[in-house]
C-alpha positions as CSV (number, residue, x, y, z in Angstrom):
1,M,5.9,-44.5,35.9
2,K,7.9,-45.3,39.0
3,I,8.6,-42.3,41.2
4,W,11.5,-41.9,43.5
5,N,11.1,-41.9,47.3
6,Q,10.9,-38.3,48.4
7,D,11.9,-39.1,52.0
8,K,15.1,-40.8,50.8
9,Y,15.7,-37.9,48.4
10,L,15.4,-35.4,51.3
11,E,17.7,-37.6,53.5
12,A,20.3,-37.8,50.7
13,W,20.0,-34.0,50.0
14,N,20.6,-33.2,53.7
15,F,23.5,-35.7,53.9
16,A,25.1,-34.1,50.8
17,S,24.5,-30.6,52.1
18,S,26.2,-31.5,55.3
19,I,29.2,-33.2,53.9
20,H,29.8,-30.6,51.2
21,N,29.2,-27.7,53.6
22,G,31.8,-25.0,53.1
23,Q,33.0,-26.3,49.7
24,T,32.7,-24.1,46.7
25,L,32.9,-24.7,43.0
26,P,36.5,-24.4,41.8
27,G,37.4,-20.8,41.0
28,S,34.2,-19.3,42.5
29,D,32.4,-18.6,45.7
30,I,29.4,-20.6,44.6
31,P,28.6,-23.4,47.1
32,Y,29.4,-26.8,45.8
33,I,26.0,-28.1,46.7
34,N,24.8,-26.2,43.6
35,H,26.6,-28.8,41.4
36,I,25.0,-31.6,43.4
37,G,21.6,-30.0,42.9
38,L,22.1,-29.6,39.1
39,V,23.1,-33.3,38.7
40,A,20.1,-34.3,40.7
41,M,17.9,-32.1,38.5
42,E,19.2,-33.8,35.4
43,A,18.4,-37.2,37.0
44,T,14.9,-36.2,38.0
45,A,14.3,-34.8,34.5
46,T,15.2,-38.2,33.1
47,V,12.7,-39.9,35.3
48,S,10.0,-37.7,33.7
49,H,11.2,-38.5,30.1
50,E,12.0,-42.2,30.3
51,E,10.8,-45.3,32.1
52,I,13.5,-45.8,34.8
53,N,13.6,-49.2,36.5
54,H,15.2,-47.9,39.7
55,P,14.6,-44.2,40.0
56,D,15.7,-44.2,43.7
57,T,19.1,-45.5,42.6
58,L,19.4,-42.8,40.0
59,V,18.4,-39.9,42.2
60,L,20.3,-41.0,45.4
61,C,23.5,-41.8,43.5
62,A,23.1,-38.4,41.8
63,L,22.9,-36.6,45.1
64,L,25.8,-38.6,46.6
65,H,28.0,-39.0,43.5
66,D,30.9,-36.9,44.8
67,S,30.6,-37.9,48.5
68,I,33.6,-40.3,48.6
69,E,35.7,-38.4,46.0
70,D,35.4,-34.9,47.5
71,T,34.8,-35.4,51.2
72,S,36.0,-37.5,54.1
73,T,32.8,-39.7,53.7
74,T,33.6,-43.4,53.2
75,Y,31.9,-46.2,51.3
76,E,30.9,-47.6,54.7
77,D,29.3,-44.3,55.7
78,I,27.1,-44.4,52.6
79,K,26.3,-48.1,52.9
80,K,25.2,-47.6,56.6
81,V,22.7,-44.9,55.7
82,F,21.7,-45.7,52.1
83,G,22.5,-49.4,51.6
84,A,25.0,-51.3,49.5
85,V,23.4,-50.6,46.1
86,I,23.8,-46.9,46.5
87,A,27.3,-47.2,48.1
88,D,28.4,-49.4,45.3
89,G,27.2,-46.9,42.7
90,V,28.9,-44.0,44.4
91,L,32.1,-45.9,44.7
92,A,32.0,-46.8,41.0
93,L,31.5,-43.0,40.3
94,T,34.6,-42.2,42.4
95,K,37.9,-41.9,40.6
96,N,40.7,-44.1,42.0
97,T,43.4,-41.4,42.6
98,E,46.0,-44.1,43.2
99,L,46.1,-44.7,39.5
100,P,48.9,-42.6,37.9
101,S,47.1,-40.6,35.3
102,K,43.7,-39.0,34.7
103,P,43.1,-41.1,31.5
104,E,43.7,-44.3,33.5
105,Q,41.5,-43.1,36.3
106,M,38.7,-42.3,33.8
107,K,39.0,-45.7,32.1
108,D,39.0,-47.5,35.4
109,S,35.9,-45.5,36.6
110,L,34.0,-46.2,33.4
111,N,34.8,-49.9,33.7
112,R,33.5,-50.0,37.3
113,I,30.4,-47.9,36.3
114,K,29.6,-50.4,33.6
115,Q,29.4,-53.1,36.3
116,Q,26.6,-51.2,38.0
117,P,22.9,-50.8,37.2
118,K,22.2,-48.5,34.2
119,E,21.0,-45.8,36.6
120,V,24.6,-45.4,37.8
121,W,25.6,-45.0,34.2
122,M,23.0,-42.3,33.9
123,V,24.5,-40.4,36.9
124,K,27.8,-40.1,35.1
125,L,26.0,-38.8,32.0
126,C,24.1,-36.3,34.2
127,D,27.4,-35.2,35.9
128,R,29.1,-34.5,32.6
129,I,26.1,-32.7,31.2
130,T,26.2,-30.4,34.2
131,N,30.0,-29.9,34.0
132,L,29.8,-28.8,30.3
133,Q,29.2,-25.2,31.3
134,P,31.5,-22.4,30.4
135,P,35.0,-23.6,31.4
136,P,36.9,-21.9,34.1
137,K,38.8,-18.8,32.9
138,H,42.1,-20.3,33.7
139,W,41.7,-23.3,31.4
140,N,43.6,-23.1,28.1
141,K,42.3,-24.4,24.8
142,A,44.1,-27.7,25.1
143,K,42.5,-28.4,28.5
144,I,39.1,-27.5,27.1
145,A,39.6,-29.8,24.1
146,K,40.7,-32.6,26.4
147,Y,37.6,-32.2,28.5
148,Q,35.4,-32.2,25.5
149,T,37.1,-35.4,24.2
150,E,36.6,-37.0,27.6
151,A,32.9,-36.1,27.4
152,T,32.7,-37.9,24.1
153,L,34.3,-41.0,25.6
154,I,31.7,-40.9,28.4
155,L,28.9,-40.6,25.8
156,N,30.3,-43.5,23.7
157,E,30.8,-45.7,26.7
158,L,27.6,-45.0,28.7
159,G,25.1,-43.3,26.3
160,E,23.1,-46.5,25.7
161,A,21.8,-46.3,29.3
162,S,19.5,-43.4,28.4
163,P,18.6,-42.0,24.9
164,F,17.3,-38.8,26.6
165,L,20.6,-38.1,28.5
166,A,22.7,-39.3,25.5
167,E,21.0,-36.7,23.3
168,R,21.5,-34.0,26.0
169,L,25.1,-34.8,26.4
170,K,25.7,-34.9,22.6
171,T,24.2,-31.4,22.3
172,K,26.4,-30.1,25.2
173,I,29.5,-31.6,23.6
174,T,28.7,-29.9,20.3
175,N,28.0,-26.6,22.0
176,Y,31.2,-26.8,24.0
177,S,33.1,-26.3,20.8
178,K,32.5,-22.6,21.0
179,Y,35.1,-22.5,23.8
180,L,37.8,-23.8,21.6
């Protein structure tokens, strides 16, 4: 089994902690870094359940997946510290907000993710698994249903990257129905 590089993990954790400092989860006072940690935990759990060719890519991209999308961090910032493979993965995981609609942004992101190593696909699966927690109180049934449908799209498009994560996401999608 290939194990990820703990020194790089710590460097990415500290980087993410710094750039997300002061951010909170929407609708709460919980620090945003909790989400980053949960996605990284899903990624590391996968490393213990499946043979992963590039565990460092999986874990580092998990820790940095929202860096470009949710902070002032740039592709070049990530490339300088973590290299092109990680920066390319994080960029693929970043929605292009210049596209006019959320469905177009998701389709574009999924297409870019599919051009990356399977470990980047896995990060998107980990992210959605983590996000399928009880929905924010201000979401209506239509928004909850749309989010669940989007999760199914992610599963269908990227699930082949990891049987372990695909099964976890499938279970989360099924359980999410209780909020409808």
